[in-house]
C-alpha cells in the first residue's frame, strides 16, 4: 500500500498558479511537488509530458438513491461513484434524508451506512427538513462528527421538507453557534404558489409549464429573506443551485454568502424544454433563460460564484414518461460524470483561466465544507487525489463510453475532455480512460 511513484513533467494546475512540476506520491499522500524531482532507480515514473494535472474534483452536491415524487434517483453510491471517478471526481458530498420519526443523527448514520458502497471519498451534508427543539439540540454533536453543513428548504411544502423563515432562523442560530454552514434551497414557496395558481387544475404535460410555475422571483425572495437571517444570526451561508441573473443581483447584497451553481444552468437554457427529451431536463429550480445563463458565466469568470456542484440526481427515460403532468415529473438531472469533462472542454476552448476551474471544483468546496487541507489541492501532505488529462485527446462519441448506469445524459453532443488517469488517495483507478477495480471510499469529516 505504501507505494511511491512520480508523475513527471506534467503541467500542474494549482488554485493560484500553473507550473511544469513533478508530483511525488507516497502511499495515500502527496510527498513532494517541485520541478525536476530526481529519484533513486526503482521508483515508478509516469511520464506526463503534454498532460494537465489537476487536484481531484469535489462534487459537493449529490443525491445518491434518494426518494423523489414516489420513486428514487437512479444512482446509488456504488454506481454513482463509479461514474464520478470516470469523470475525475474523487470526493462527493451527499445529503442525508430525514425520514419520519428519525433524529438528525439517525439520518446521518443511515446515509453513512449507504455510503459504505462508495468508491470515492465522501462527506455528508445534513438536510433539516422538519424542526423540533430536540432536532435543534443535535446540531453541535453532528458538527463534532464532521457534519458541518445543514441544508434548509424554503419550498417543497407538499413533500414535507419546507421550513418557515422563523424556523430557518432557529437553525441558523444553532449552526452559527457551532461555526457550521447553512445551505439554502432558495425558492420562496409563497412566490411559487402564486405562480402555480393558474395551473392548479391543469394536467398539462408541457415541460415549459414547470419553469413557468417556478420563476426567478422566487429565488430572489428566498435569497433576500435568508440572507437577512444569516446576517442577523452571524451564520455562514451557502446558496445551492443558483440559477438566475436576478438571484445573483439579490445575493450581491450579502457579500459573505457563498454561491453555487450547477452545469445544467451554465450549459442550457429554457430552449431545452422544447426538445423531444425536454422532460428529462426538469429540475428544481428550473433551468432559466438565455440571459440568466450568460449572467452565471459572467459570475463564474469574475469569481462571484464560488463553486459548481452538480445536484446529481439522475433519472432514466421511463421515470420521466412523456404523458406525466409536469407537476409529477421527478425533478433532478445527473451530472457527476460529466461535470469536469464538459467544463474543462469549455474552459480550454474559450481560453479561460484553469486556476479558476480548480478553485470552483476543488479549492473552494474543500475550504467551505472543511475538507481542506486534506482535500482540494496538490499540496504536500494532501491526499493524492489526482486527475490527469491529455488536452489533445478530445473525446468523440464519449456518451457511448460512460460508466453511468442511467440511460440518458443531458450533455451528450457537447465537447468533453475525460481524464486519462485518475488517482484516489494514491490508488490508480482510471487508467488510460478505463475504470479499474477500486478499494472503498472513506468518510471525510468536515472541520469548522
Ligand atoms: O431537482 C432537484 N434539484 N432535485 C434534487 C433535490 C434538490 O432540491 O436539490
Ligand atoms: Zn435543492
Ligand atoms: Zn440538490
CSV table of C-alpha atoms and ligand atoms in Angstrom, one decimal:
chain,number,residue,atom,x,y,z
A,1,UNK,CA,0.0,0.0,0.0
A,2,UNK,CA,2.9,2.3,0.8
A,3,UNK,CA,3.8,2.7,-2.9
A,4,UNK,CA,5.8,5.6,-4.2
A,5,UNK,CA,5.5,6.9,-7.7
A,6,UNK,CA,6.4,10.0,-9.6
A,7,UNK,CA,4.3,12.0,-12.1
A,8,UNK,CA,7.0,13.5,-14.3
A,9,UNK,CA,6.9,16.6,-16.5
A,10,UNK,CA,3.2,17.5,-16.2
A,11,UNK,CA,1.6,20.9,-16.3
A,12,UNK,CA,0.3,21.2,-12.7
A,13,UNK,CA,-2.7,23.3,-12.2
A,14,UNK,CA,-3.0,24.8,-8.7
A,15,UNK,CA,-5.6,27.3,-7.5
A,16,UNK,CA,-3.1,30.2,-7.9
A,17,UNK,CA,-0.5,29.1,-10.5
A,18,UNK,CA,0.3,26.7,-13.2
A,19,UNK,CA,3.8,25.2,-13.5
A,20,UNK,CA,5.8,22.4,-15.0
A,21,UNK,CA,6.3,20.3,-11.9
A,22,UNK,CA,6.8,16.7,-10.8
A,23,UNK,CA,4.4,15.2,-8.2
A,24,UNK,CA,5.8,12.5,-5.9
A,25,UNK,CA,3.2,10.3,-4.3
A,26,UNK,CA,3.9,8.2,-1.3
A,27,UNK,CA,1.1,5.8,-0.3
A,28,UNK,CA,-2.1,7.8,0.0
A,29,UNK,CA,-0.5,11.2,0.2
A,30,UNK,CA,1.5,13.8,-1.8
A,31,UNK,CA,5.1,13.7,-0.6
A,32,UNK,CA,6.5,16.5,-2.8
A,33,UNK,CA,5.6,18.8,-5.6
A,34,UNK,CA,8.6,20.5,-7.4
A,35,UNK,CA,10.3,21.0,-10.7
A,36,UNK,CA,12.8,18.3,-11.6
A,37,UNK,CA,12.5,15.8,-8.8
A,38,UNK,CA,15.3,13.2,-9.1
A,39,UNK,CA,14.8,9.8,-7.5
A,40,UNK,CA,16.7,6.6,-7.0
A,41,UNK,CA,16.1,3.9,-9.5
A,42,UNK,CA,13.2,1.5,-8.9
A,43,UNK,CA,10.5,4.1,-8.3
A,44,UNK,CA,7.7,4.0,-10.8
A,45,UNK,CA,7.8,7.0,-13.1
A,46,UNK,CA,4.6,8.0,-15.0
A,47,UNK,CA,5.6,10.3,-17.9
A,48,UNK,CA,3.1,13.2,-18.0
A,49,UNK,CA,4.7,15.5,-20.7
A,50,UNK,CA,1.9,17.3,-22.5
A,51,UNK,CA,-0.6,16.4,-19.8
A,52,UNK,CA,-2.5,18.7,-17.4
A,53,UNK,CA,-2.5,17.6,-13.8
A,54,UNK,CA,-5.5,18.7,-11.6
A,55,UNK,CA,-6.3,18.1,-7.9
A,56,UNK,CA,-9.2,15.6,-7.6
A,57,UNK,CA,-12.6,17.1,-8.3
A,58,UNK,CA,-15.0,17.6,-5.4
A,59,UNK,CA,-18.7,17.4,-6.3
A,60,UNK,CA,-20.2,19.0,-3.2
A,61,UNK,CA,-23.8,18.4,-4.2
A,62,UNK,CA,-25.0,14.9,-5.0
A,63,UNK,CA,-28.1,12.9,-4.1
A,64,UNK,CA,-27.4,9.1,-4.5
A,65,UNK,CA,-30.5,7.0,-4.3
A,66,UNK,CA,-33.0,9.5,-2.8
A,67,UNK,CA,-36.8,9.4,-2.8
A,68,UNK,CA,-38.3,11.9,-5.1
A,69,UNK,CA,-42.0,12.0,-6.1
A,70,UNK,CA,-42.7,8.4,-5.4
A,71,UNK,CA,-39.6,6.9,-7.0
A,72,UNK,CA,-35.8,7.0,-6.3
A,73,UNK,CA,-33.0,8.8,-8.1
A,74,UNK,CA,-31.3,6.3,-10.4
A,75,UNK,CA,-27.8,6.1,-8.9
A,76,UNK,CA,-26.8,4.5,-5.6
A,77,UNK,CA,-23.5,5.2,-4.0
A,78,UNK,CA,-21.8,2.4,-5.9
A,79,UNK,CA,-23.0,3.2,-9.4
A,80,UNK,CA,-22.8,7.0,-8.9
A,81,UNK,CA,-19.3,6.9,-7.5
A,82,UNK,CA,-18.0,4.7,-10.4
A,83,UNK,CA,-19.4,7.3,-12.8
A,84,UNK,CA,-17.9,10.1,-10.7
A,85,UNK,CA,-14.4,8.5,-10.9
A,86,UNK,CA,-14.6,8.1,-14.6
A,87,UNK,CA,-15.2,11.9,-14.8
A,88,UNK,CA,-12.4,12.8,-12.4
A,89,UNK,CA,-14.5,13.3,-9.2
A,90,UNK,CA,-12.7,11.8,-6.3
A,91,UNK,CA,-14.8,13.2,-3.4
A,92,UNK,CA,-18.5,13.8,-3.2
A,93,UNK,CA,-20.6,15.4,-0.5
A,94,UNK,CA,-24.1,13.9,-0.3
A,95,UNK,CA,-27.2,14.8,1.6
A,96,UNK,CA,-29.0,12.9,4.4
A,97,UNK,CA,-32.7,12.1,4.0
A,98,UNK,CA,-34.6,12.8,7.3
A,99,UNK,CA,-37.3,10.1,7.4
A,100,UNK,CA,-40.3,10.3,9.7
A,101,UNK,CA,-39.5,9.8,13.4
A,102,UNK,CA,-35.8,9.9,12.7
A,103,UNK,CA,-33.4,12.1,14.6
A,104,UNK,CA,-30.8,14.0,12.6
A,105,UNK,CA,-28.1,11.7,13.9
A,106,UNK,CA,-30.1,8.6,12.8
A,107,UNK,CA,-30.5,10.2,9.3
A,108,UNK,CA,-26.7,10.8,9.2
A,109,UNK,CA,-25.9,7.2,10.3
A,110,UNK,CA,-28.3,5.8,7.7
A,111,UNK,CA,-26.6,7.9,4.9
A,112,UNK,CA,-23.2,6.9,6.3
A,113,UNK,CA,-24.0,3.2,6.0
A,114,UNK,CA,-25.4,3.6,2.5
A,115,UNK,CA,-22.2,5.5,1.5
A,116,UNK,CA,-20.0,2.5,2.5
A,117,UNK,CA,-20.5,1.3,-1.1
A,118,UNK,CA,-18.9,4.5,-2.4
A,119,UNK,CA,-15.7,4.2,-4.3
A,120,UNK,CA,-15.0,7.9,-3.9
A,121,UNK,CA,-14.4,9.6,-0.6
A,122,UNK,CA,-17.4,11.3,0.8
A,123,UNK,CA,-18.6,14.0,3.2
A,124,UNK,CA,-22.2,14.4,4.3
A,125,UNK,CA,-24.5,17.4,4.5
A,126,UNK,CA,-27.4,17.2,6.9
A,127,UNK,CA,-30.9,18.0,5.5
A,128,UNK,CA,-33.0,19.7,8.1
A,129,UNK,CA,-36.5,19.1,6.6
A,130,UNK,CA,-38.5,19.5,9.8
A,131,UNK,CA,-37.9,21.0,13.2
A,132,UNK,CA,-38.3,20.5,16.9
A,133,UNK,CA,-36.3,21.6,19.9
A,134,UNK,CA,-34.8,18.1,20.1
A,135,UNK,CA,-33.6,18.2,16.5
A,136,UNK,CA,-32.1,21.6,17.0
A,137,UNK,CA,-30.1,20.3,20.0
A,138,UNK,CA,-28.5,17.7,17.8
A,139,UNK,CA,-26.6,20.2,15.7
A,140,UNK,CA,-23.4,20.5,17.8
A,141,UNK,CA,-23.0,16.8,18.1
A,142,UNK,CA,-23.3,16.4,14.3
A,143,UNK,CA,-20.6,19.1,13.8
A,144,UNK,CA,-18.4,17.2,16.2
A,145,UNK,CA,-18.9,14.1,14.0
A,146,UNK,CA,-17.8,16.0,10.9
A,147,UNK,CA,-21.2,17.1,9.5
A,148,UNK,CA,-20.7,20.9,9.4
A,149,UNK,CA,-23.3,21.9,6.8
A,150,UNK,CA,-27.0,21.9,7.2
A,151,UNK,CA,-29.5,22.4,4.3
A,152,UNK,CA,-32.8,24.0,4.7
A,153,UNK,CA,-35.6,24.3,2.1
A,154,UNK,CA,-37.8,27.4,1.6
A,155,UNK,CA,-40.1,25.2,-0.5
A,156,UNK,CA,-41.1,21.6,-1.2
A,157,UNK,CA,-44.0,22.2,1.2
A,158,UNK,CA,-46.1,19.3,-0.2
A,159,UNK,CA,-43.1,16.9,0.2
A,160,UNK,CA,-43.0,17.9,3.9
A,161,UNK,CA,-39.5,19.3,3.5
A,162,UNK,CA,-40.0,23.1,3.9
A,163,UNK,CA,-39.1,25.1,7.0
A,164,UNK,CA,-40.7,28.5,7.7
A,165,UNK,CA,-38.4,31.5,7.8
A,166,UNK,CA,-38.7,31.7,11.7
A,167,UNK,CA,-37.7,28.0,11.8
A,168,UNK,CA,-34.8,28.7,9.4
A,169,UNK,CA,-33.7,31.5,11.8
A,170,UNK,CA,-33.6,29.0,14.7
A,171,UNK,CA,-31.5,26.6,12.6
A,172,UNK,CA,-29.1,29.4,11.6
A,173,UNK,CA,-28.6,30.5,15.2
A,174,UNK,CA,-27.7,26.9,16.2
A,175,UNK,CA,-25.5,26.3,13.2
A,176,UNK,CA,-23.7,29.7,13.8
A,177,UNK,CA,-23.0,28.6,17.5
A,178,UNK,CA,-21.1,25.6,16.1
A,179,UNK,CA,-19.5,27.6,13.3
A,180,UNK,CA,-21.2,25.5,10.7
A,181,UNK,CA,-22.6,26.4,7.3
A,182,UNK,CA,-26.3,26.9,6.5
A,183,UNK,CA,-27.1,25.8,3.0
A,184,UNK,CA,-30.3,27.0,1.4
A,185,UNK,CA,-32.5,25.8,-1.4
A,186,UNK,CA,-33.7,29.3,-2.4
A,187,UNK,CA,-37.1,29.2,-3.9
A,188,UNK,CA,-39.7,31.1,-1.9
A,189,UNK,CA,-42.8,29.0,-1.5
A,190,UNK,CA,-45.3,31.9,-1.5
A,191,UNK,CA,-44.0,33.2,-4.8
A,192,UNK,CA,-44.1,29.7,-6.2
A,193,UNK,CA,-47.7,29.2,-5.0
A,194,UNK,CA,-48.8,32.4,-6.7
A,195,UNK,CA,-47.1,31.4,-10.0
A,196,UNK,CA,-48.7,27.9,-9.8
A,197,UNK,CA,-52.2,29.2,-9.1
A,198,UNK,CA,-53.3,29.2,-12.8
A,199,UNK,CA,-52.1,25.6,-13.2
A,200,UNK,CA,-53.7,24.1,-10.1
A,201,UNK,CA,-56.3,22.1,-12.0
A,202,UNK,CA,-54.0,21.7,-15.0
A,203,UNK,CA,-53.0,18.2,-16.3
A,204,UNK,CA,-50.5,19.9,-18.7
A,205,UNK,CA,-47.6,17.8,-19.9
A,206,UNK,CA,-45.8,20.9,-21.2
A,207,UNK,CA,-42.3,20.9,-19.6
A,208,UNK,CA,-42.2,24.7,-20.0
A,209,UNK,CA,-45.0,25.0,-17.6
A,210,UNK,CA,-42.7,23.6,-14.9
A,211,UNK,CA,-40.5,26.6,-15.5
A,212,UNK,CA,-43.4,29.0,-15.6
A,213,UNK,CA,-44.5,27.9,-12.1
A,214,UNK,CA,-41.0,28.4,-10.6
A,215,UNK,CA,-39.8,31.9,-11.7
A,216,UNK,CA,-36.6,33.6,-10.8
A,217,UNK,CA,-38.6,35.9,-8.5
A,218,UNK,CA,-38.9,33.0,-6.0
A,219,UNK,CA,-35.1,32.8,-5.9
A,220,UNK,CA,-34.8,36.5,-5.3
A,221,UNK,CA,-37.3,36.5,-2.4
A,222,UNK,CA,-35.7,33.5,-0.7
A,223,UNK,CA,-32.2,34.9,-1.0
A,224,UNK,CA,-33.3,38.2,0.5
A,225,UNK,CA,-35.2,36.5,3.3
A,226,UNK,CA,-32.5,34.0,4.2
A,227,UNK,CA,-29.6,36.5,3.5
A,228,UNK,CA,-31.1,38.8,6.2
A,229,UNK,CA,-31.4,35.8,8.6
A,230,UNK,CA,-27.8,34.9,8.1
A,231,UNK,CA,-26.6,38.4,8.7
A,232,UNK,CA,-28.8,38.7,11.8
A,233,UNK,CA,-27.6,35.4,13.3
A,234,UNK,CA,-24.0,35.8,12.1
A,235,UNK,CA,-24.2,32.4,10.4
A,236,UNK,CA,-22.1,31.3,7.4
A,237,UNK,CA,-24.4,30.7,4.4
A,238,UNK,CA,-24.3,28.9,1.0
A,239,UNK,CA,-26.9,29.1,-1.7
A,240,UNK,CA,-27.1,25.8,-3.6
A,241,UNK,CA,-28.0,25.6,-7.3
A,242,UNK,CA,-28.3,29.3,-8.1
A,243,UNK,CA,-30.0,29.8,-11.5
A,244,UNK,CA,-30.7,33.4,-12.3
A,245,UNK,CA,-29.3,36.9,-13.1
A,246,UNK,CA,-31.9,38.3,-10.6
A,247,UNK,CA,-30.7,35.8,-8.0
A,248,UNK,CA,-27.1,36.9,-8.5
A,249,UNK,CA,-28.2,40.6,-8.0
A,250,UNK,CA,-30.0,39.7,-4.8
A,251,UNK,CA,-27.0,37.8,-3.5
A,252,UNK,CA,-24.8,40.7,-4.1
A,253,UNK,CA,-26.4,42.4,-1.1
A,254,UNK,CA,-24.9,39.7,1.1
A,255,UNK,CA,-21.2,39.6,0.3
A,256,UNK,CA,-20.4,36.8,2.8
A,257,UNK,CA,-22.8,34.4,1.1
A,258,UNK,CA,-21.1,31.6,-0.8
A,259,UNK,CA,-22.7,30.8,-4.1
A,260,UNK,CA,-23.0,27.5,-6.0
A,261,UNK,CA,-24.4,27.0,-9.5
A,262,UNK,CA,-24.7,23.8,-11.5
A,263,UNK,CA,-23.6,22.7,-15.0
A,264,UNK,CA,-27.3,22.5,-16.2
A,265,UNK,CA,-27.7,26.2,-15.6
A,266,UNK,CA,-24.5,27.0,-17.4
A,267,UNK,CA,-24.9,24.8,-20.4
A,268,UNK,CA,-28.6,25.0,-21.1
A,269,UNK,CA,-31.4,27.5,-21.2
A,270,UNK,CA,-35.2,27.2,-21.4
A,271,UNK,CA,-34.9,26.2,-25.1
A,272,UNK,CA,-34.2,22.6,-23.9
A,273,UNK,CA,-37.8,22.2,-22.7
A,274,UNK,CA,-39.0,22.2,-26.3
A,275,UNK,CA,-36.7,19.3,-27.3
A,276,UNK,CA,-38.1,15.8,-27.6
A,277,UNK,CA,-36.5,14.9,-24.3
A,278,UNK,CA,-37.3,18.2,-22.7
A,279,UNK,CA,-38.9,16.5,-19.7
A,280,UNK,CA,-35.5,14.9,-18.8
A,281,UNK,CA,-34.2,18.5,-18.0
A,282,UNK,CA,-36.8,19.0,-15.3
A,283,UNK,CA,-35.1,20.0,-12.1
A,284,UNK,CA,-35.9,22.4,-9.3
A,285,UNK,CA,-35.1,25.2,-9.5
A,286,UNK,CA,-35.7,25.0,-13.3
A,287,UNK,CA,-33.2,25.9,-16.0
A,288,UNK,CA,-33.8,29.6,-16.8
A,289,UNK,CA,-33.4,32.0,-19.7
A,290,UNK,CA,-30.5,32.7,-22.0
A,291,UNK,CA,-29.7,35.9,-20.3
A,292,UNK,CA,-29.6,34.1,-16.9
A,293,UNK,CA,-27.1,31.6,-18.3
A,294,UNK,CA,-24.9,34.5,-19.6
A,295,UNK,CA,-25.0,36.2,-16.2
A,296,UNK,CA,-24.0,32.9,-14.5
A,297,UNK,CA,-21.0,32.6,-16.8
A,298,UNK,CA,-20.0,36.2,-16.1
A,299,UNK,CA,-20.2,35.3,-12.4
A,300,UNK,CA,-18.0,32.3,-13.0
A,301,UNK,CA,-15.5,34.4,-14.8
A,302,UNK,CA,-15.3,37.1,-12.2
A,303,UNK,CA,-15.3,34.8,-9.2
A,304,UNK,CA,-18.7,35.9,-7.8
A,305,UNK,CA,-19.8,32.2,-7.9
A,306,UNK,CA,-17.6,30.1,-5.6
A,307,UNK,CA,-18.4,26.5,-6.6
A,308,UNK,CA,-20.0,24.4,-9.3
A,309,UNK,CA,-21.8,21.3,-7.8
A,310,UNK,CA,-23.9,19.0,-10.0
A,311,UNK,CA,-27.0,18.4,-7.9
A,312,UNK,CA,-26.5,14.9,-9.2
A,313,UNK,CA,-30.0,13.3,-9.1
A,314,UNK,CA,-30.4,11.3,-12.3
A,315,UNK,CA,-33.5,9.6,-13.7
A,316,UNK,CA,-34.0,7.1,-16.5
A,317,UNK,CA,-36.2,7.9,-19.5
A,318,UNK,CA,-39.0,5.7,-18.2
A,319,UNK,CA,-39.0,7.6,-14.9
A,320,UNK,CA,-40.0,10.8,-16.7
A,321,UNK,CA,-42.5,9.4,-19.1
A,322,UNK,CA,-43.9,11.9,-21.6
A,323,UNK,CA,-47.5,11.6,-20.5
A,324,UNK,CA,-46.9,12.7,-16.9
A,325,UNK,CA,-48.3,16.1,-15.9
A,326,UNK,CA,-45.5,18.5,-15.4
A,327,UNK,CA,-46.1,18.7,-11.6
A,328,UNK,CA,-45.5,15.0,-11.3
A,329,UNK,CA,-42.2,14.6,-13.3
A,330,UNK,CA,-39.5,13.6,-10.8
A,331,UNK,CA,-37.1,16.6,-10.5
A,332,UNK,CA,-33.4,16.2,-11.0
A,333,UNK,CA,-30.7,15.5,-13.5
A,334,UNK,CA,-27.4,13.5,-13.5
A,335,UNK,CA,-24.1,15.3,-13.9
A,336,UNK,CA,-21.4,13.8,-11.7
A,337,UNK,CA,-19.6,12.0,-14.5
A,338,UNK,CA,-19.6,15.0,-17.0
A,339,UNK,CA,-19.0,17.9,-14.5
A,340,UNK,CA,-15.3,18.2,-15.1
A,341,UNK,CA,-15.1,16.9,-18.7
A,342,UNK,CA,-17.6,19.4,-20.1
A,343,UNK,CA,-16.3,22.3,-18.0
A,344,UNK,CA,-12.7,21.6,-18.9
A,345,UNK,CA,-13.5,21.5,-22.6
A,346,UNK,CA,-15.3,24.8,-22.4
A,347,UNK,CA,-12.6,26.4,-20.3
A,348,UNK,CA,-9.9,25.3,-22.8
A,349,UNK,CA,-12.0,26.3,-25.9
A,350,UNK,CA,-12.5,29.8,-24.5
A,351,UNK,CA,-9.1,30.2,-23.1
A,352,UNK,CA,-10.4,30.7,-19.6
A,353,UNK,CA,-8.2,30.5,-16.5
A,354,UNK,CA,-7.7,26.9,-15.4
A,355,UNK,CA,-6.8,28.1,-11.9
A,356,UNK,CA,-10.3,29.4,-11.7
A,357,UNK,CA,-11.6,25.9,-12.6
A,358,UNK,CA,-9.5,24.4,-9.8
A,359,UNK,CA,-10.9,27.0,-7.4
A,360,UNK,CA,-14.5,26.2,-8.4
A,361,UNK,CA,-14.2,22.4,-8.4
A,362,UNK,CA,-11.6,21.7,-5.8
A,363,UNK,CA,-10.3,24.5,-3.6
A,364,UNK,CA,-13.5,26.3,-2.7
A,365,UNK,CA,-15.6,23.2,-1.9
A,366,UNK,CA,-12.8,21.9,0.2
A,367,UNK,CA,-12.4,25.1,2.1
A,368,UNK,CA,-16.1,25.9,2.5
A,369,UNK,CA,-17.0,22.4,3.8
A,370,UNK,CA,-14.0,22.0,5.9
A,371,UNK,CA,-12.2,19.2,3.9
A,372,UNK,CA,-9.0,21.3,3.4
A,373,UNK,CA,-6.1,20.8,3.6
A,374,UNK,CA,-6.7,17.0,3.2
A,375,UNK,CA,-8.8,17.5,0.0
A,376,UNK,CA,-8.9,20.1,-2.7
A,377,UNK,CA,-5.2,20.7,-3.5
A,378,UNK,CA,-2.0,19.2,-4.7
A,379,UNK,CA,0.0,20.4,-1.7
A,380,UNK,CA,2.4,18.4,0.3
A,381,UNK,CA,0.6,16.2,2.8
A,382,UNK,CA,-2.7,16.3,0.9
A,383,UNK,CA,-4.5,13.2,-0.2
A,384,UNK,CA,-3.1,12.0,-3.5
A,385,UNK,CA,-6.4,12.7,-5.4
A,386,UNK,CA,-5.1,13.5,-8.8
A,387,UNK,CA,-6.7,13.9,-12.3
A,388,UNK,CA,-4.5,13.7,-15.4
A,389,UNK,CA,-5.8,14.9,-18.8
A,390,UNK,CA,-4.4,14.9,-22.2
A,391,UNK,CA,-5.8,18.1,-23.7
A,392,UNK,CA,-5.3,16.8,-27.2
A,393,UNK,CA,-7.4,13.7,-26.6
A,394,UNK,CA,-10.8,15.3,-27.4
A,395,UNK,CA,-13.3,12.7,-26.6
A,396,UNK,CA,-15.6,11.8,-29.5
A,397,UNK,CA,-18.7,9.8,-29.0
A,398,UNK,CA,-17.9,9.9,-25.3
A,399,UNK,CA,-21.5,9.3,-24.4
A,400,UNK,CA,-21.1,5.7,-25.5
A,401,UNK,CA,-18.3,5.2,-23.1
A,402,UNK,CA,-19.9,6.5,-19.9
A,403,UNK,CA,-19.7,4.5,-16.7
A,404,UNK,CA,-23.2,5.7,-15.6
A,405,UNK,CA,-25.9,3.1,-15.4
A,406,UNK,CA,-28.6,5.6,-16.5
A,407,UNK,CA,-29.9,5.6,-20.0
A,408,UNK,CA,-30.0,9.4,-20.6
A,409,UNK,CA,-27.3,12.1,-20.4
A,410,UNK,CA,-28.2,15.7,-20.9
A,411,UNK,CA,-24.7,16.7,-22.0
A,412,UNK,CA,-24.4,14.3,-25.0
A,413,UNK,CA,-23.1,16.1,-28.1
A,414,UNK,CA,-21.2,18.7,-26.1
A,415,UNK,CA,-17.4,18.7,-26.3
A,416,UNK,CA,-15.9,16.9,-23.4
A,417,UNK,CA,-12.4,16.0,-22.2
A,418,UNK,CA,-12.4,12.9,-20.0
A,419,UNK,CA,-9.4,12.2,-17.7
A,420,UNK,CA,-6.8,9.8,-18.9
A,421,UNK,CA,-5.8,8.8,-15.4
A,422,UNK,CA,-7.4,9.3,-12.0
A,423,UNK,CA,-5.8,8.5,-8.6
A,424,UNK,CA,-7.9,8.5,-5.5
A,425,UNK,CA,-5.6,8.5,-2.4
A,426,UNK,CA,-2.8,7.2,-4.5
A,427,UNK,CA,-4.8,4.4,-5.9
A,428,UNK,CA,-4.7,4.3,-9.8
A,429,UNK,CA,-8.4,3.8,-10.5
A,430,UNK,CA,-8.8,5.2,-14.0
A,431,UNK,CA,-6.0,4.1,-16.3
A,432,UNK,CA,-6.0,5.2,-20.0
A,433,UNK,CA,-9.6,6.3,-19.6
A,434,UNK,CA,-10.7,2.9,-18.3
A,435,UNK,CA,-12.0,2.2,-14.8
A,436,UNK,CA,-10.3,-0.5,-12.7
A,437,UNK,CA,-11.4,-2.2,-9.5
A,438,UNK,CA,-11.1,0.1,-6.5
A,439,UNK,CA,-11.0,-0.2,-2.8
A,440,UNK,CA,-13.9,1.5,-0.9
A,441,UNK,CA,-14.0,5.3,-0.4
A,442,UNK,CA,-13.9,6.8,3.1
A,443,UNK,CA,-15.9,9.3,5.1
A,444,UNK,CA,-14.0,12.6,5.2
A,445,UNK,CA,-15.2,14.6,8.2
A,446,UNK,CA,-15.6,18.3,7.7
A,447,UNK,CA,-13.8,20.6,10.2
A,448,UNK,CA,-15.1,24.1,11.2
B,1,LIG,O1,-34.5,18.9,-8.8
B,1,LIG,C1,-33.6,18.7,-8.0
B,1,LIG,N1,-32.7,19.7,-7.8
B,1,LIG,N2,-33.6,17.6,-7.2
B,1,LIG,C2,-32.7,17.4,-6.1
B,1,LIG,C3,-33.2,18.0,-4.9
B,1,LIG,C4,-32.8,19.4,-4.6
B,1,LIG,O2,-33.6,20.3,-4.3
B,1,LIG,O3,-31.6,19.7,-4.6
B,2,LIG,ZN1,-32.3,21.9,-3.5
B,3,LIG,ZN1,-29.8,19.1,-4.6
